[in-house]
XYZ file of C-alpha atoms in Angstrom:
756
model
C 168.587 2.431 106.051
C 167.760 1.377 109.576
C 164.766 -0.523 110.713
C 163.305 2.445 112.361
C 163.393 4.288 109.138
C 161.774 1.461 107.240
C 159.050 0.787 109.744
C 155.747 1.791 108.220
C 153.463 4.237 110.038
C 150.493 2.571 111.693
C 147.247 3.028 109.872
C 143.872 3.933 111.297
C 140.863 1.911 110.304
C 139.996 4.343 107.472
C 143.425 3.894 105.948
C 145.038 7.090 107.257
C 148.177 6.987 109.233
C 148.094 7.760 112.920
C 150.291 10.810 112.497
C 148.088 12.178 109.748
C 145.099 11.629 111.836
C 146.702 13.518 114.664
C 147.558 16.395 112.374
C 144.060 16.484 111.034
C 142.690 16.493 114.503
C 144.958 19.345 115.468
C 143.903 21.270 112.399
C 140.280 20.588 113.062
C 140.690 21.703 116.611
C 142.369 24.918 115.514
C 139.675 25.489 112.912
C 137.010 24.878 115.466
C 138.656 27.308 117.848
C 138.990 29.903 115.067
C 135.352 29.525 114.108
C 134.376 29.897 117.722
C 136.549 32.998 117.964
C 135.013 34.453 114.811
C 131.552 33.749 116.156
C 132.500 35.503 119.352
C 133.871 38.432 117.366
C 130.660 38.630 115.346
C 128.674 38.715 118.498
C 130.962 41.113 120.306
C 130.579 44.211 118.049
C 126.848 44.002 118.338
C 127.194 44.133 122.045
C 130.230 46.370 122.599
C 130.517 48.593 119.451
C 130.670 52.248 120.534
C 128.976 55.281 118.953
C 132.395 56.704 118.169
C 133.231 53.655 116.070
C 129.950 54.050 114.203
C 130.655 57.652 113.248
C 134.230 56.732 112.434
C 132.987 54.245 109.872
C 130.695 56.866 108.367
C 133.613 59.292 108.192
C 135.709 56.717 106.427
C 132.916 56.085 103.926
C 132.509 59.797 103.207
C 136.252 60.276 102.875
C 136.406 57.449 100.363
C 133.573 58.899 98.302
C 135.142 62.359 98.313
C 138.536 60.975 97.348
C 137.087 59.114 94.399
C 135.047 62.177 93.403
C 138.097 64.414 93.619
C 140.146 61.990 91.560
C 137.456 61.882 88.910
C 137.177 65.671 88.761
C 140.955 66.005 88.568
C 141.122 63.549 85.689
C 138.305 65.357 83.868
C 139.941 68.757 84.406
C 143.300 67.443 83.166
C 141.681 66.056 80.053
C 139.749 69.338 79.561
C 142.942 71.349 80.020
C 144.790 69.057 77.606
C 141.994 69.542 75.096
C 142.060 73.334 75.415
C 145.842 73.427 74.957
C 145.250 72.499 71.343
C 143.527 75.902 70.901
C 146.171 78.072 72.486
C 145.634 81.752 71.504
C 148.205 84.504 71.581
C 148.217 88.306 71.417
C 144.981 89.999 70.426
C 143.031 86.759 70.105
C 144.058 85.701 73.614
C 142.798 89.015 75.067
C 139.566 88.689 73.099
C 139.078 85.135 74.322
C 139.722 86.159 77.916
C 137.258 89.026 77.692
C 134.673 86.814 76.069
C 135.104 84.132 78.702
C 134.844 86.589 81.596
C 131.898 88.311 79.970
C 130.080 85.023 79.515
C 130.768 83.998 83.113
C 129.641 87.239 84.714
C 126.824 87.581 82.226
C 125.487 84.214 83.317
C 125.743 85.190 86.980
C 124.000 88.485 86.279
C 121.276 86.746 84.301
C 120.533 84.441 87.206
C 120.397 87.364 89.645
C 118.179 89.452 87.388
C 115.882 86.488 86.789
C 115.536 86.072 90.537
C 114.410 89.715 90.787
C 111.904 89.167 87.995
C 110.162 86.168 89.550
C 107.576 88.218 91.521
C 106.499 89.975 88.319
C 105.642 86.709 86.593
C 103.106 85.916 89.311
C 100.753 88.422 87.675
C 100.800 86.477 84.414
C 99.319 83.407 86.067
C 95.845 84.949 86.054
C 93.793 84.105 82.994
C 92.178 87.568 83.014
C 95.441 89.524 83.156
C 94.294 91.643 80.215
C 91.406 93.051 82.244
C 92.523 92.679 85.861
C 91.461 95.692 87.958
C 89.998 97.432 84.899
C 86.878 99.403 85.716
C 84.808 101.912 83.815
C 83.638 104.142 86.657
C 81.462 107.228 86.435
C 81.789 109.236 89.633
C 79.050 111.457 91.022
C 79.292 113.967 93.839
C 77.215 113.621 96.993
C 74.298 115.339 95.243
C 74.300 113.075 92.186
C 76.074 115.321 89.673
C 78.836 113.792 87.541
C 82.322 114.919 88.569
C 84.547 112.715 86.432
C 85.395 109.277 85.148
C 88.118 106.807 85.857
C 89.092 103.376 84.682
C 89.303 101.675 81.347
C 87.287 99.426 79.055
C 88.996 97.366 76.354
C 87.087 98.563 73.296
C 86.967 95.644 70.883
C 84.431 97.419 68.683
C 87.238 99.420 67.065
C 89.749 96.890 65.721
C 93.284 97.841 64.896
C 92.534 97.834 61.174
C 89.957 100.641 61.646
C 92.170 102.927 63.716
C 93.541 105.613 61.364
C 96.927 104.826 59.875
C 98.178 108.279 60.877
C 97.361 107.493 64.517
C 99.391 104.277 64.379
C 102.299 105.961 62.571
C 102.346 108.844 65.039
C 102.431 106.357 67.924
C 105.273 104.296 66.483
C 107.303 107.324 65.379
C 107.116 108.792 68.886
C 107.256 105.743 71.114
C 109.004 102.907 69.257
C 110.158 103.186 65.633
C 111.665 99.675 65.608
C 108.604 98.059 67.155
C 108.141 95.489 64.372
C 111.830 94.475 64.308
C 112.904 94.097 67.953
C 112.105 91.193 70.319
C 110.484 93.277 73.061
C 113.541 95.268 74.170
C 114.975 97.862 71.811
C 118.721 97.551 72.448
C 119.621 100.384 70.065
C 116.949 102.667 71.485
C 118.025 101.956 75.054
C 121.684 102.679 74.236
C 120.746 105.889 72.421
C 118.665 107.057 75.401
C 121.531 106.328 77.794
C 123.920 108.377 75.691
C 121.518 111.320 75.422
C 120.733 111.250 79.142
C 124.424 111.140 80.021
C 125.103 114.039 77.667
C 122.266 116.104 79.144
C 123.114 115.218 82.737
C 119.581 114.015 83.429
C 116.687 112.008 82.071
C 115.656 113.562 78.756
C 114.802 110.425 76.782
C 113.196 107.139 77.685
C 114.632 103.879 76.471
C 111.610 101.668 77.030
C 110.104 99.959 74.031
C 106.384 100.031 73.355
C 106.147 96.457 74.655
C 107.894 97.432 77.877
C 105.482 100.315 78.367
C 102.569 97.939 77.864
C 104.057 95.538 80.413
C 104.189 98.400 82.906
C 100.594 99.383 82.181
C 99.337 95.815 82.521
C 101.271 94.522 85.494
C 103.401 97.144 87.249
C 103.250 100.546 88.913
C 104.909 103.830 87.927
C 107.627 103.672 90.578
C 111.072 104.592 89.272
C 113.248 101.799 90.631
C 115.754 99.359 89.187
C 113.618 96.452 90.340
C 110.656 97.705 88.352
C 112.778 98.132 85.196
C 114.049 94.559 85.507
C 110.522 93.208 85.890
C 109.385 95.361 82.984
C 112.062 93.918 80.685
C 111.228 90.305 81.483
C 107.485 90.887 81.165
C 108.097 92.510 77.774
C 109.818 89.317 76.621
C 106.894 87.308 77.979
C 104.406 89.470 76.075
C 106.371 89.100 72.845
C 106.365 85.315 73.304
C 102.625 85.103 73.950
C 101.107 87.830 71.754
C 101.506 88.955 68.168
C 102.841 92.396 67.343
C 99.364 93.480 66.259
C 97.851 92.353 69.570
C 100.511 94.194 71.538
C 99.974 97.379 69.539
C 96.196 97.162 69.961
C 96.493 96.647 73.712
C 98.848 99.606 73.971
C 96.490 101.892 72.075
C 93.669 100.792 74.387
C 95.567 100.940 77.668
C 97.796 104.031 77.491
C 96.765 106.826 79.858
C 95.834 109.913 77.839
C 95.120 112.446 80.594
C 91.800 113.792 81.763
C 91.020 110.480 83.419
C 90.677 108.630 80.093
C 92.577 105.627 78.783
C 93.200 104.665 75.200
C 92.957 106.562 71.928
C 89.262 105.721 71.486
C 88.227 107.399 74.743
C 90.717 110.230 74.186
C 89.289 111.033 70.749
C 85.843 111.408 72.270
C 87.062 113.383 75.288
C 89.338 115.876 73.521
C 87.670 116.211 70.107
C 84.134 114.794 70.487
C 84.997 112.437 67.625
C 84.985 108.779 66.841
C 88.558 107.538 66.677
C 88.006 106.517 63.031
C 87.547 110.199 62.112
C 90.798 111.576 63.525
C 92.830 113.900 61.294
C 96.627 113.931 61.087
C 96.851 116.973 63.380
C 94.549 115.356 65.952
C 96.448 112.072 65.776
C 99.724 113.902 66.387
C 98.252 115.697 69.391
C 97.017 112.438 70.906
C 100.354 110.706 70.272
C 102.060 113.541 72.092
C 100.164 112.646 75.268
C 102.014 109.368 75.845
C 105.070 111.108 77.258
C 103.302 113.299 79.843
C 99.498 113.109 79.562
C 98.708 115.692 82.236
C 101.400 118.130 81.096
C 100.395 118.075 77.418
C 96.647 117.575 77.824
C 95.010 120.142 75.502
C 92.254 120.950 77.989
C 94.963 121.883 80.533
C 97.628 123.561 78.361
C 96.668 123.899 74.692
C 99.880 125.710 73.598
C 102.026 122.982 75.130
C 99.855 120.309 73.503
C 100.261 121.912 70.069
C 104.011 122.295 70.510
C 104.242 118.637 71.446
C 102.103 117.664 68.440
C 104.537 119.559 66.218
C 107.370 117.437 67.651
C 105.380 114.297 66.837
C 104.999 115.442 63.229
C 108.766 115.943 63.058
C 109.249 112.429 64.422
C 107.007 111.028 61.697
C 109.119 112.735 59.041
C 112.396 111.563 60.604
C 111.092 108.011 60.840
C 110.266 108.072 57.116
C 106.551 107.549 57.636
C 105.578 110.856 56.006
C 107.275 113.575 54.005
C 107.608 117.178 55.097
C 105.083 118.172 52.467
C 102.509 115.768 53.913
C 102.727 117.233 57.398
C 102.882 120.921 56.501
C 99.099 121.170 56.475
C 98.880 119.746 60.013
C 101.559 122.185 61.169
C 99.675 125.196 59.778
C 96.283 123.995 61.038
C 96.838 122.414 64.450
C 94.089 120.454 66.193
C 91.384 122.317 68.075
C 90.404 120.547 71.274
C 87.098 120.844 73.103
C 87.242 123.665 75.639
C 87.175 122.061 79.051
C 88.882 124.862 80.920
C 85.918 125.142 83.259
C 85.959 121.430 84.020
C 88.336 121.463 86.971
C 88.146 117.877 88.105
C 88.978 116.683 91.619
C 91.751 114.510 90.190
C 93.387 113.452 93.464
C 90.035 112.528 94.984
C 89.038 110.536 91.896
C 92.297 108.580 91.975
C 91.717 107.690 95.610
C 88.048 106.862 95.019
C 89.014 104.500 92.178
C 91.355 102.674 94.547
C 88.479 102.398 97.001
C 86.307 100.857 94.281
C 89.007 98.287 93.523
C 89.380 97.439 97.195
C 85.633 97.069 97.489
C 85.561 94.753 94.474
C 87.856 92.321 96.287
C 85.181 91.961 98.980
C 82.121 92.200 96.742
C 81.863 89.457 94.068
C 78.997 91.230 92.296
C 81.104 94.357 91.829
C 84.033 92.269 90.632
C 81.867 90.735 87.905
C 80.327 93.970 86.607
C 83.108 96.502 86.076
C 80.994 99.217 84.433
C 79.631 101.063 87.457
C 78.336 104.418 88.632
C 79.566 105.561 92.034
C 78.018 108.278 94.170
C 80.762 109.716 96.338
C 81.023 111.884 99.432
C 82.653 114.796 97.564
C 81.196 118.269 97.971
C 82.228 120.184 94.813
C 81.901 123.592 96.478
C 84.143 122.549 99.346
C 86.583 120.941 96.912
C 86.925 124.206 94.992
C 87.523 126.077 98.235
C 90.157 123.571 99.362
C 91.958 123.912 96.023
C 91.791 127.688 96.282
C 93.037 127.761 99.888
C 96.112 125.651 99.108
C 96.843 127.307 95.763
C 96.517 130.845 97.103
C 98.621 130.193 100.185
C 101.422 128.645 98.132
C 101.307 131.325 95.445
C 101.522 134.140 97.989
C 104.068 132.585 100.355
C 105.698 129.570 98.720
C 108.698 131.237 97.142
C 109.418 133.520 100.073
C 109.159 130.665 102.592
C 110.927 127.980 100.489
C 107.925 125.645 100.465
C 106.742 123.976 97.267
C 104.046 121.491 98.259
C 100.966 121.235 100.407
C 98.071 118.838 100.895
C 94.724 118.743 102.640
C 92.043 116.225 103.538
C 88.670 117.443 104.796
C 85.894 115.179 106.054
C 82.693 115.038 108.023
C 83.372 113.718 111.555
C 82.039 110.274 110.607
C 84.853 109.864 108.017
C 83.101 110.976 104.805
C 85.765 112.830 102.781
C 84.286 115.997 101.260
C 87.460 117.506 99.775
C 91.003 116.380 99.017
C 94.061 118.219 97.711
C 96.971 115.916 97.004
C 99.529 118.508 95.938
C 100.280 121.855 94.385
C 99.556 120.712 90.814
C 98.112 117.462 89.524
C 99.548 118.285 86.119
C 103.076 118.380 87.531
C 102.739 115.405 89.855
C 100.005 112.803 90.270
C 101.461 111.605 93.583
C 98.691 111.985 96.146
C 100.360 113.449 99.216
C 97.085 113.532 101.112
C 96.894 109.727 101.068
C 100.281 108.253 100.192
C 102.862 110.637 101.648
C 104.279 109.685 105.050
C 105.624 112.628 107.052
C 106.423 113.316 110.676
C 103.515 115.107 112.434
C 105.554 116.856 115.102
C 103.471 118.272 117.942
C 100.258 117.358 116.114
C 100.888 113.866 117.514
C 100.726 115.048 121.142
C 96.929 114.639 121.535
C 97.465 110.875 121.221
C 99.858 111.045 124.190
C 97.514 113.143 126.309
C 94.491 110.991 125.473
C 96.433 107.911 126.552
C 97.308 109.689 129.788
C 93.637 110.567 130.368
C 92.774 106.883 129.996
C 95.439 105.950 132.540
C 94.514 108.097 135.526
C 95.445 111.630 134.447
C 93.120 114.570 133.787
C 93.410 117.972 132.176
C 94.103 119.470 135.602
C 96.877 117.029 136.512
C 100.178 118.767 137.308
C 103.387 117.609 135.613
C 106.738 119.439 135.918
C 108.108 121.191 132.858
C 111.822 120.907 133.452
C 114.795 119.344 131.636
C 114.752 115.571 131.192
C 117.349 113.216 129.698
C 116.614 109.705 128.436
C 119.554 107.660 127.239
C 121.527 110.725 126.241
C 118.536 112.368 124.500
C 117.336 115.657 126.010
C 114.188 117.202 124.461
C 113.892 120.972 124.642
C 110.960 123.332 124.361
C 110.492 125.626 121.377
C 111.574 128.728 123.305
C 114.410 126.927 125.174
C 112.709 127.879 128.479
C 110.809 125.930 131.161
C 107.696 126.807 133.169
C 108.015 124.458 136.143
C 104.865 122.636 137.346
C 102.052 123.014 134.784
C 98.660 121.468 134.172
C 98.189 119.164 131.207
C 95.758 121.687 129.715
C 98.393 124.421 129.734
C 101.117 122.037 128.539
C 99.173 121.024 125.436
C 97.891 124.545 124.806
C 101.449 125.911 124.751
C 102.833 122.762 123.063
C 105.441 122.101 125.756
C 107.765 119.243 124.775
C 109.029 117.899 128.089
C 105.579 117.118 129.493
C 104.470 114.544 126.853
C 107.907 112.916 127.134
C 107.417 112.544 130.905
C 103.900 111.209 130.351
C 105.206 108.616 127.888
C 107.818 107.510 130.422
C 105.110 107.097 133.046
C 102.372 105.354 131.052
C 104.450 103.483 128.416
C 104.943 104.253 124.741
C 103.289 100.997 123.679
C 99.988 102.220 125.145
C 100.278 105.435 123.144
C 100.734 103.451 119.947
C 97.689 101.311 120.756
C 95.500 104.392 121.217
C 96.817 105.929 117.989
C 95.993 102.779 116.042
C 92.530 102.616 117.611
C 91.823 106.224 116.651
C 92.770 105.780 112.997
C 96.530 105.698 112.364
C 97.012 102.876 109.846
C 100.770 102.985 109.224
C 103.327 101.430 111.534
C 104.535 103.674 114.328
C 108.097 103.177 115.514
C 108.321 103.075 119.281
C 111.212 105.372 120.117
C 112.185 107.938 122.747
C 111.007 110.758 120.458
C 107.642 109.130 119.623
C 105.685 111.489 121.957
C 106.983 114.457 119.944
C 105.757 113.057 116.619
C 108.937 111.497 115.255
C 107.147 108.601 113.524
C 105.664 108.949 110.028
C 101.914 109.254 109.435
C 99.647 110.165 106.521
C 97.514 113.263 106.233
C 94.265 111.372 105.769
C 94.985 109.276 108.876
C 95.532 112.393 110.958
C 92.221 113.839 109.798
C 90.444 110.575 110.615
C 92.053 110.358 114.063
C 91.053 113.905 115.030
C 87.525 113.167 113.790
C 87.275 110.813 116.747
C 87.434 113.902 118.964
C 84.922 115.754 116.790
C 82.264 113.000 116.928
C 82.572 112.215 120.610
C 84.817 109.138 120.560
C 83.628 106.979 117.646
C 85.994 105.424 115.105
C 85.980 107.498 111.896
C 87.351 105.432 109.017
C 87.835 107.612 105.896
C 85.533 106.688 103.034
C 84.634 108.074 99.625
C 81.754 105.890 98.434
C 78.092 106.234 99.340
C 76.508 104.043 96.661
C 77.537 101.849 93.736
C 75.283 100.857 90.843
C 76.121 98.506 88.000
C 75.455 99.043 84.308
C 71.866 97.808 84.742
C 71.134 100.304 87.536
C 71.139 97.684 90.305
C 72.493 98.906 93.625
C 75.520 96.767 94.412
C 76.547 98.706 97.496
C 74.829 101.130 99.814
C 76.815 102.418 102.758
C 73.839 102.887 105.047
C 72.651 99.370 104.270
C 75.934 97.468 104.082
C 78.231 99.050 106.667
C 78.026 98.418 110.428
C 77.506 101.152 112.977
C 80.703 102.936 114.075
C 82.318 101.593 117.213
C 83.346 103.608 120.237
C 87.098 103.727 120.739
C 87.368 106.554 123.307
C 85.291 107.307 126.418
C 83.024 110.292 125.927
C 84.147 112.027 129.132
C 87.817 111.808 128.128
C 86.993 113.165 124.668
C 85.236 116.101 126.303
C 88.402 116.902 128.266
C 90.528 116.725 125.126
C 88.115 118.950 123.193
C 88.257 121.574 125.918
C 92.052 121.648 125.660
C 92.240 121.666 121.859
C 89.647 124.461 121.694
C 91.931 126.374 124.028
C 94.829 125.771 121.588
C 92.892 127.717 118.957
C 91.559 130.321 121.367
C 94.742 131.078 123.313
C 97.534 128.785 122.111
C 99.631 128.076 119.044
C 96.633 127.792 116.699
C 95.155 131.279 117.037
C 95.408 131.917 113.284
C 92.873 129.141 112.745
C 90.043 130.987 114.517
C 86.809 131.121 112.514
C 84.312 133.885 113.275
C 81.251 132.512 115.008
C 82.490 128.905 115.014
C 83.944 126.866 117.855
C 87.121 125.294 116.473
C 89.706 122.976 117.987
C 93.029 121.748 116.682
C 96.745 121.308 117.104
C 99.786 122.657 115.293
C 102.819 120.569 114.423
C 106.325 121.514 113.307
C 109.198 119.067 112.828
C 112.962 119.470 113.156
C 114.603 121.968 110.788
C 111.111 123.107 109.709
C 110.760 120.225 107.244
C 107.055 119.649 107.974
C 104.349 122.018 109.129
C 100.871 120.790 110.145
C 97.569 122.022 111.376
C 94.946 119.407 112.166
C 91.677 120.839 113.414
C 87.965 120.262 113.624
C 84.601 121.738 114.433
C 81.338 119.983 115.121
C 80.752 119.918 111.368
C 84.088 119.191 109.679
C 87.619 117.950 110.295
C 90.595 118.935 108.137
C 94.297 118.146 108.181
C 96.688 120.479 106.345
C 100.388 119.841 105.631
C 103.066 122.076 104.084
C 106.580 120.963 103.134
C 108.859 119.807 100.309
C 108.941 116.434 98.598
C 112.722 116.179 98.962
C 112.520 116.797 102.730
C 114.500 120.021 102.488
C 113.873 122.644 105.147
C 111.401 125.459 104.692
C 112.098 129.010 105.805
C 110.682 128.732 109.335
C 107.214 127.574 108.278
C 105.442 126.416 111.445
C 102.109 124.715 111.897
C 100.649 127.914 113.294
C 101.513 129.893 110.152
C 100.694 128.746 106.608
C 98.854 125.499 107.503
C 96.649 127.299 110.038
C 95.944 130.088 107.537
C 94.921 127.637 104.797
C 92.787 125.689 107.283
C 91.037 128.855 108.409
C 90.376 129.945 104.814
C 88.736 126.629 104.043
C 86.735 126.353 107.266
C 85.415 129.906 107.120
C 83.842 129.149 103.756
C 82.696 125.654 104.773
C 80.607 126.989 107.680
C 78.696 129.642 105.764
C 74.930 129.204 105.667
C 74.879 125.899 107.523
C 73.569 124.851 110.912
C 76.445 124.564 113.359
C 76.873 121.314 115.257
C 78.188 121.832 118.811
C 81.591 120.594 119.861
C 81.206 117.599 122.228
C 81.923 118.706 125.791
C 82.418 122.403 124.945
C 79.903 125.117 125.801
C 80.377 128.065 123.453
C 78.912 130.420 126.051
C 81.951 129.798 128.256
C 84.370 131.070 125.597
C 85.284 134.776 125.528
C 84.644 135.032 121.785
C 81.128 133.511 122.046
C 79.278 135.217 124.892
C 75.858 135.016 123.288
C 76.281 132.251 120.780
C 73.558 129.624 120.703
C 74.208 126.281 119.091
C 71.384 123.889 118.320
C 71.228 120.251 119.261
C 73.669 118.155 117.192
C 71.262 115.304 116.573
C 68.800 117.589 114.809
C 71.299 119.586 112.774
C 73.715 118.328 110.164
C 75.939 120.200 107.693
C 73.968 121.591 104.803
C 76.238 122.649 101.912
C 75.635 126.021 100.370
C 74.729 124.630 96.957
C 71.929 122.583 98.507
C 70.574 125.618 100.335
C 70.434 127.649 97.112
C 68.669 124.862 95.298
C 66.226 124.453 98.169
C 65.522 128.176 98.206
C 64.760 128.119 94.498
C 62.414 125.169 94.962
C 60.655 126.981 97.811
C 60.268 130.068 95.621
C 58.686 127.957 92.899
C 56.341 126.355 95.411
C 55.436 129.784 96.748
C 54.598 131.041 93.265
C 52.442 127.962 92.664
C 50.586 128.463 95.948
C 50.032 132.121 95.098
C 48.574 131.111 91.763
C 46.042 128.759 93.356
C 45.370 131.013 96.377
C 42.059 132.498 95.122
C 40.727 129.023 94.420
C 41.501 127.923 97.971
C 39.792 131.022 99.364
C 36.461 130.089 97.683
C 36.031 127.029 99.913
C 36.956 128.151 103.421
C 34.468 125.762 105.026
C 36.582 122.757 103.975
C 39.606 124.042 105.876
C 39.534 123.414 109.618
C 40.960 126.198 111.787
C 44.407 125.387 113.202
C 44.662 124.529 116.867
C 47.272 126.007 119.119
C 49.363 122.821 118.861
C 49.167 122.815 115.064
C 50.097 126.452 114.923
C 53.006 125.865 117.204
C 54.221 123.065 115.004
């Protein structure tokens, strides 16, 4: 070994060699530089990191999470699949398993969807008073104070279920729900049986609803026939079964079922049909009442006694088939059917009463006192004599012309020009259909809508003498044509409306704007939405009959808003006046200028005198109005008025099928004239605003008294007044000699007194 190799390395003072020290220093320097670099790197991202890098990091994080989640799901699925492989099925069992699996899957999906549809129905169950919500016991009086009918319902707790005759309960269950005490709210077997029978008959011949479902409908839902309503009904039936006992459900059903004649529940029905307490019902009477559940107006004994007895016989058969009674026990009831109280003369204004009850309910939402006391007496605006005439006018016109002209239905609303409804006909037969076409039906008015267009034109610079050309016009490919397919050239607005020319209102709408027409229609009384379209001026948007009558009343009263109303006064069970129209309602507001109304009245009087409404002329009475006929003769209208009354009449078919050329100037005008001719007998005539009868050819010498001093006086009131005057005259005659003994105490009349 050389010396160089054996020479020791010099040591530093701390004992380390010089080379080691150098290495350490180099390492320390490198470490220091690295630390400085790291510090710079830590500072750099904070200063220079871009937004793209930030979102890239988020993307990486999300990708990592999703990858781990996917791996976990894959592992779980593989384990689940491995587990199911132990239960491998073949042949029939495999098919059964597949069907069961698919059925469960789609059943779950369907259950969720159906439950979503049912959610709105459950809102009604949140109210603590759901058993009595909107339940009123209302006695309705006519405008003179005479009772005309009852509506509403009172839950009668004074007759418990244990005191209702057993035959009544058995008849109800045998007819409506034989498995009531065994099912859970929905009778699966009964529903399936009804489906089979309906399919076999090719129509609805049996109902599948359980008694609980029917109660759910009575408590919470309407009578609309839709799938949505059936779904809600089923869920509410389950809710009722979960919250009430079977006895409570049965008692509520017996109290709430509509039994015809405006009465609800077996207690009220026993009194109405048999003048009996429900505890005293016989088997035959119980069977007749149980037969009303299916169609109360069709089988009501005061409407059709033979049909009611035939239905009661079916109920007795049901009781035997259900095993509740033997044939020997019911033979006596078959041979001696129930005898109902004769109410054939009690022709109730059913459609009006239904509407008036709705008005009471609406009023209760605004009147807390009425909402608290639900046993009330209501004096209405109905005139019974006018109601009978309205019924007769519609019934006679349909009976004489309905079959030949292919028209099955008609409706009418008649009112005083301030909006007081005096008569209402909602259809051909209340027994066949309770749908009130006078209030709830929406139909196209045809040319009866044109006065809204012309009134809007009058309020935007036009007058009855303005000239507008009657010639072809095309708007966006639509070309309206006149009824006779001919054109008159330049015509005045008076002539255009009198002859019901179609092109003129279309031109007016183009000039003034359809939105303005809609605004005027709403202001005058149209309450349903009007669709703004090219054909709007020709009445292509749906309206109701009562709205049309109210709108035309604005012309009859000189331009004031005429909101339809049925209620004059409401008293509670203690006799306290809860509502008085004169006291509680504001004065009517003016919606049309009087001078423009006068122009319109002059034109619409001319429609009756020399236009399309000539069949509506009433002898000795100034009448105005407008006809309306829609495409394919689906709807026919006549809406007219005098100074005393306004009436809207509609003829058509519920299924919108065409009639056999029924126009507004034919059957509707005839029915209107029949009603108005009777309505104006023996009353003081109120003049038409802006129309002088002396200027009309038919009224050369007619004198009409001042409208402010003369109001309609119904015939029945005049007869009563005449009788009272006769009685007073007899009394004065009886005391006449006594008065003659003391002439000095009677001062001679002056000229002024005599004149008065």
